[in-house]
mmCIF file of C-alpha atoms in Angstrom:
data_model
loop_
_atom_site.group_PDB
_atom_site.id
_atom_site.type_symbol
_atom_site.label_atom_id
_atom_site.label_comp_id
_atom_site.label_asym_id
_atom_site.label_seq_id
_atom_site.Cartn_x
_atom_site.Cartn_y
_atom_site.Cartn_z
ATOM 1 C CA UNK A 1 20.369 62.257 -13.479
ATOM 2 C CA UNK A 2 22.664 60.486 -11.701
ATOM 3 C CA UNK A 3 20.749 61.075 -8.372
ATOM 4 C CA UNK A 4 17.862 59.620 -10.211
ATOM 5 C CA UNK A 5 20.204 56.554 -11.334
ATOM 6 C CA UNK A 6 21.344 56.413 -7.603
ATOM 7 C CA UNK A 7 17.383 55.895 -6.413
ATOM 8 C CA UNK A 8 16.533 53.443 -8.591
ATOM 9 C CA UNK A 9 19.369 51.413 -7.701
ATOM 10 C CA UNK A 10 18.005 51.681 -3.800
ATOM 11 C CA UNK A 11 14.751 50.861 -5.204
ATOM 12 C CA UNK A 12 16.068 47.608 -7.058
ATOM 13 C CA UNK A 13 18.061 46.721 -4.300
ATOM 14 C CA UNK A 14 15.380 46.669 -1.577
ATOM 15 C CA UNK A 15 13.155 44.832 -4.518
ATOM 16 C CA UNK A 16 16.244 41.739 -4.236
ATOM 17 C CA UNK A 17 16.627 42.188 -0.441
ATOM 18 C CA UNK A 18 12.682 41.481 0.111
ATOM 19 C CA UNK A 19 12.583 38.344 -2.813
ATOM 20 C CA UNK A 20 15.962 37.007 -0.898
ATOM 21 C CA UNK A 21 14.037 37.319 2.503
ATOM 22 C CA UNK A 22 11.321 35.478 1.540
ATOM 23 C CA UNK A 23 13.548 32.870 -0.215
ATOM 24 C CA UNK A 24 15.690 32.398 2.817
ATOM 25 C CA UNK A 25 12.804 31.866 4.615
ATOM 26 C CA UNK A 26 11.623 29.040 2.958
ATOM 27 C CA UNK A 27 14.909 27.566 1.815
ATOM 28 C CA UNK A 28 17.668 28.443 4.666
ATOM 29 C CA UNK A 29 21.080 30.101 3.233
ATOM 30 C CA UNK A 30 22.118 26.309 1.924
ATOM 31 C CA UNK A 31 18.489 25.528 0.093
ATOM 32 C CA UNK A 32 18.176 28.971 -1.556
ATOM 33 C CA UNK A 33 19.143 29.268 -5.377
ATOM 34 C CA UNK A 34 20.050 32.228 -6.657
ATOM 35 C CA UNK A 35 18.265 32.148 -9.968
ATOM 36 C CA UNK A 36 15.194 31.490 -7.693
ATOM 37 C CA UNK A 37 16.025 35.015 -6.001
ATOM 38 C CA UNK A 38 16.429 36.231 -9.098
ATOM 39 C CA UNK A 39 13.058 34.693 -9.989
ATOM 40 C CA UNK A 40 10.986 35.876 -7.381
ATOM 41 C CA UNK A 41 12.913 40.118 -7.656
ATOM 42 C CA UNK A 42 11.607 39.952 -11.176
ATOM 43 C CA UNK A 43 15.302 40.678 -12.971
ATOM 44 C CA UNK A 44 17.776 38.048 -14.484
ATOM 45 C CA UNK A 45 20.745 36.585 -12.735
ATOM 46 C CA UNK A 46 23.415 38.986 -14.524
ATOM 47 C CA UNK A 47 21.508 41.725 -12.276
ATOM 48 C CA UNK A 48 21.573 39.901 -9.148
ATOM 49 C CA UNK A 49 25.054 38.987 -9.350
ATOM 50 C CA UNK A 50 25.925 42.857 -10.060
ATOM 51 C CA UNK A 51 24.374 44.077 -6.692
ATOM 52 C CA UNK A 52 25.388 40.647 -4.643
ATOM 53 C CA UNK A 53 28.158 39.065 -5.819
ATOM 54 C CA UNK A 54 27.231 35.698 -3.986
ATOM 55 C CA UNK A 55 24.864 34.392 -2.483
ATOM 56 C CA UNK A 56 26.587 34.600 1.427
ATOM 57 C CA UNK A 57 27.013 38.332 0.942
ATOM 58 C CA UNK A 58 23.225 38.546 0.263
ATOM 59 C CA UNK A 59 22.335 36.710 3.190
ATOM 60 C CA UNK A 60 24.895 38.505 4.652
ATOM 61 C CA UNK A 61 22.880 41.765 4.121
ATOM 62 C CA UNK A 62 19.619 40.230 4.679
ATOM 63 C CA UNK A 63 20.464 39.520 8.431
ATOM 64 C CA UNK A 64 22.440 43.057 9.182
ATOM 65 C CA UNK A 65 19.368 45.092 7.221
ATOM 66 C CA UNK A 66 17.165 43.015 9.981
ATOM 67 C CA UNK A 67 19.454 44.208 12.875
ATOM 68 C CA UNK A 68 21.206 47.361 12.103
ATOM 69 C CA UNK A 69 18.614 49.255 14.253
ATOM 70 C CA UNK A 70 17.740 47.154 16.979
ATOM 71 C CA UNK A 71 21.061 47.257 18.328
ATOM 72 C CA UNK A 72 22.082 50.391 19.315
ATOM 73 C CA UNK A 73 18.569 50.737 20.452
ATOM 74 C CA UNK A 74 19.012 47.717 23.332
ATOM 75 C CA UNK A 75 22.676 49.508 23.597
ATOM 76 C CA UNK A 76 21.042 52.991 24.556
ATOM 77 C CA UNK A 77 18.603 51.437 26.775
ATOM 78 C CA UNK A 78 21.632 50.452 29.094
ATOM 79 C CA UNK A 79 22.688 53.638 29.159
ATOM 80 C CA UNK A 80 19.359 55.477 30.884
ATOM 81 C CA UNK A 81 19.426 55.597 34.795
ATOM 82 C CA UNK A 82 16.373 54.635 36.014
ATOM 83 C CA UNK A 83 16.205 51.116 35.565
ATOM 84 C CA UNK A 84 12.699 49.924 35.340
ATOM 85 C CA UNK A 85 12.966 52.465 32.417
ATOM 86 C CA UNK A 86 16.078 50.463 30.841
ATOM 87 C CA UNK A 87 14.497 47.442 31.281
ATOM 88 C CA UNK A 88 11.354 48.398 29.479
ATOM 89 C CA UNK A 89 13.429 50.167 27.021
ATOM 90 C CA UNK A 90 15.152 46.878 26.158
ATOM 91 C CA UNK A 91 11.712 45.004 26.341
ATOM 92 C CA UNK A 92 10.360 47.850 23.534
ATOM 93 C CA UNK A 93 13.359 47.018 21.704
ATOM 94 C CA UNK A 94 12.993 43.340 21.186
ATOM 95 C CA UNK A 95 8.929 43.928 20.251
ATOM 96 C CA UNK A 96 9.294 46.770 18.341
ATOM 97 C CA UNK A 97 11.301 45.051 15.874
ATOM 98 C CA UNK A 98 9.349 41.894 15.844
ATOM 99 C CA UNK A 99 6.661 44.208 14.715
ATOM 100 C CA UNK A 100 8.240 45.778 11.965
ATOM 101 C CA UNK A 101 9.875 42.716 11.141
ATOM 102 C CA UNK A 102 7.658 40.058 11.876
ATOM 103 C CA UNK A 103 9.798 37.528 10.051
ATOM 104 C CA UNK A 104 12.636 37.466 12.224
ATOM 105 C CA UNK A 105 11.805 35.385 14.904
ATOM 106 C CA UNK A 106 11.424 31.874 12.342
ATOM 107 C CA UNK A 107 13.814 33.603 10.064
ATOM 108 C CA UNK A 108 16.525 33.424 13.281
ATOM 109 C CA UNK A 109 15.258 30.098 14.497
ATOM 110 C CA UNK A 110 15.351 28.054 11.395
ATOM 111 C CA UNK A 111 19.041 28.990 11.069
ATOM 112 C CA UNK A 112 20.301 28.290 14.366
ATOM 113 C CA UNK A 113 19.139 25.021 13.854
ATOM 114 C CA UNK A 114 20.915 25.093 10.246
ATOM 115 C CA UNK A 115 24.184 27.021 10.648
ATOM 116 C CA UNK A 116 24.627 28.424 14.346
ATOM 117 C CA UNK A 117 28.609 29.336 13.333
ATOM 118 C CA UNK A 118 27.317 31.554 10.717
ATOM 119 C CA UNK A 119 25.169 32.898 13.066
ATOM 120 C CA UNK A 120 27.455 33.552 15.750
ATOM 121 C CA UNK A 121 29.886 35.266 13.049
ATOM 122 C CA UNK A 122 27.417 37.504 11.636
ATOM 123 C CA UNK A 123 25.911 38.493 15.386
ATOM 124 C CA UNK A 124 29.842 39.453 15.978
ATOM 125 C CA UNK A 125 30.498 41.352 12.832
ATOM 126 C CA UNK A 126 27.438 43.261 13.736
ATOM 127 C CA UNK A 127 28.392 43.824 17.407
ATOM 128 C CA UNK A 128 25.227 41.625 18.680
ATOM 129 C CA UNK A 129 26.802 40.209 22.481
ATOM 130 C CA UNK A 130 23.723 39.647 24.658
ATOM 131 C CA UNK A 131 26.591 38.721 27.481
ATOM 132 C CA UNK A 132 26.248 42.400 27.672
ATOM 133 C CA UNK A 133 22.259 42.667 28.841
ATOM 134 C CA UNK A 134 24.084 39.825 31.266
ATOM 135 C CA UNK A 135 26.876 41.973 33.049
ATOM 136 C CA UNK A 136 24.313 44.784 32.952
ATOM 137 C CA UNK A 137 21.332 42.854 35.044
ATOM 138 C CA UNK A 138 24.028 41.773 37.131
ATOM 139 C CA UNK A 139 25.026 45.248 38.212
ATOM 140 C CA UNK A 140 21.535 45.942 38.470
ATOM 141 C CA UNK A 141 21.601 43.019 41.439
ATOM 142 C CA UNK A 142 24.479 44.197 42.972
ATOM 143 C CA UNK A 143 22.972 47.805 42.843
ATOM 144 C CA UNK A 144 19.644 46.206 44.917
ATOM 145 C CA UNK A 145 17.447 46.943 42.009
ATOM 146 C CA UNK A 146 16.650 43.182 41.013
ATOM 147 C CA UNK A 147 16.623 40.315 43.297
ATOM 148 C CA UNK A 148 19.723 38.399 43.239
ATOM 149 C CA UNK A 149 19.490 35.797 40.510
ATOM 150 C CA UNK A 150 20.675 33.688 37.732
ATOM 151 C CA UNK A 151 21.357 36.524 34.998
ATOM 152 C CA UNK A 152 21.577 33.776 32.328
ATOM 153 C CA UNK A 153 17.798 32.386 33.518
ATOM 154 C CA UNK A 154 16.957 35.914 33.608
ATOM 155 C CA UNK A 155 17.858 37.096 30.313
ATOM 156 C CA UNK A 156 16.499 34.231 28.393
ATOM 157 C CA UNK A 157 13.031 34.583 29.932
ATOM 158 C CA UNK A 158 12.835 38.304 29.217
ATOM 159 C CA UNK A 159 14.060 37.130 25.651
ATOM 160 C CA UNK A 160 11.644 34.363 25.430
ATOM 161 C CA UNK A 161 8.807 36.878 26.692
ATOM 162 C CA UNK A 162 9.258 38.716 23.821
ATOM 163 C CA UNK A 163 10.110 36.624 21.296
ATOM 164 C CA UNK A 164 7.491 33.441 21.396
ATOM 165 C CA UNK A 165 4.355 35.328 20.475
ATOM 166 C CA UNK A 166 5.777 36.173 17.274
ATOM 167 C CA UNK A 167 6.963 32.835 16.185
ATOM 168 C CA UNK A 168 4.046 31.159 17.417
ATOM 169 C CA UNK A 169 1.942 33.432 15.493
ATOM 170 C CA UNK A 170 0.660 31.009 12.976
ATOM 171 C CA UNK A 171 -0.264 28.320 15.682
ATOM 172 C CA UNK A 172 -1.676 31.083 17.579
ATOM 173 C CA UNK A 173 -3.729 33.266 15.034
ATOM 174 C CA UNK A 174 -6.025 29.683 13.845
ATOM 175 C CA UNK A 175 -6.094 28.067 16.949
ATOM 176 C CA UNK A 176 -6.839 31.452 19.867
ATOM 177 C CA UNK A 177 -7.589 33.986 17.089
ATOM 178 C CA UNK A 178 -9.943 33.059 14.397
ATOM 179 C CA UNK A 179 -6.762 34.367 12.451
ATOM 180 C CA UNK A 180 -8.639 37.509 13.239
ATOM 181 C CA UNK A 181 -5.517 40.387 12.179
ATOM 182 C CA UNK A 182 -7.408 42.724 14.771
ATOM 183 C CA UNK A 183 -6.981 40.830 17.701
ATOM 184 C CA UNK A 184 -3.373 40.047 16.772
ATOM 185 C CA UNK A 185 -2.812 43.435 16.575
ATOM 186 C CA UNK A 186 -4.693 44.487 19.792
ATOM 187 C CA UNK A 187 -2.541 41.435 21.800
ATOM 188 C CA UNK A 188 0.668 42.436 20.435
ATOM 189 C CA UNK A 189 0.632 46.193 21.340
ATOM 190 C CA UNK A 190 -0.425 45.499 24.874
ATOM 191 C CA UNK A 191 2.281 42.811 25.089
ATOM 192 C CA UNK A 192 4.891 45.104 26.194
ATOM 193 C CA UNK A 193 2.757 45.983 29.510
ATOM 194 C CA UNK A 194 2.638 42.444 30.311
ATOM 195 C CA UNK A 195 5.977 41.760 29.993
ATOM 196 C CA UNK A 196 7.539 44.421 32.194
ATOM 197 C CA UNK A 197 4.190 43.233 34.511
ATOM 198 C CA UNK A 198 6.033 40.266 34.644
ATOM 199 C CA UNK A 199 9.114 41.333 35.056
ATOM 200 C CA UNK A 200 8.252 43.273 37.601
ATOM 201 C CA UNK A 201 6.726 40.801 39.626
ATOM 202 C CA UNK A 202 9.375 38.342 39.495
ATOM 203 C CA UNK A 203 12.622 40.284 39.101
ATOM 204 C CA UNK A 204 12.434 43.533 41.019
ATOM 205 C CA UNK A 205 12.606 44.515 44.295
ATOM 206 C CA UNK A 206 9.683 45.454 46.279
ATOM 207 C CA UNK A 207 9.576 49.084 47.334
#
């Protein structure tokens, strides 16, 4: 019984974490209510306020549920020797999430432009430090893998790479795709060939 007890808590949590998502998305952390969490999960307030005792802690767990695997995934990639291989790793990473969570990219956006302290808190309590990709393309350099460059330049294009098909999508699906979900689908998965093509071209040494 009480391993039936303990799934249906899951179950109800999840329920709150998706209604808070969407909620957040619309409303930022200071806009969202959260009777209109409450609302939108289908329970009353009491409820809410048993599983997240305010509303910070929920968006709190919002943003580490979003980020607790992508990580350690960008993490491991540093790790593997061959470094076109790390790179792309890294690259897989960043779309691979966007993919299963396809609401990150605004989600991330809009709140930087809201409350980038929060943001910078919550990246540290999770152990998010992109300075690390940094130091790492920089040894790359020194190792005569890359071309010498400006790591910070680097990293933020291989970021932005990644990042601005997903939150242009909207713009993108009415005005290049007839918001057709199939040719979405077929751009995104072969988006992680052209970015390591263009990585490769601009970044790596020529054998």
């Amino acid at each position: 019984m009480d391993g039936l007890n303990k799934q249906n808590e899951n179950v109800t949590e999840q329920v709150i974490l998706n209604a808070a998502r969407e909620v957040f998305m619309e409303k930022g952390m200071d806009g969202a209510r959260m009777q209109e969490i409450a609302d939108k999960a289908g329970i009353n307030k009491a409820m809410l306020h048993y599983y997240f005792r305010s509303k910070e802690k929920l968006f709190n767990k919002v943003f580490i549920e979003a980020f607790k695997e992508f990580w350690p995934q960008v993490e491991g990639a540093m790790t593997i020797e061959t470094p076109y291989k790390a790179i792309e790793s890294i690259v897989e990473a960043y779309i691979d999430t966007f993919i299963d969570k396809p609401f990150l990219p605004n989600f991330i956006l809009a709140e930087l432009h809201r409350t980038p302290d929060r943001f910078e808190l919550l990246m540290k309590e999770i152990g998010i430090n992109p300075k690390i990709i940094m130091t790492f393309l920089e040894k790359l350099m020194e190792e005569g893998h890359l071309k010498k460059t400006n790591s910070l330049n680097m990293i933020v294009n291989v970021i932005s790479l990644c990042v601005f098909p997903f939150a242009a999508r909207p713009l993108m699906m009415r005005l290049l795709m007839d918001n057709n979900e199939q040719i979405w689908d077929d751009f995104i998965q072969q988006r992680k060939e052209t970015v390591m093509s263009v990585i490769k071209e601009c970044y790596f040494m020529k054998a």
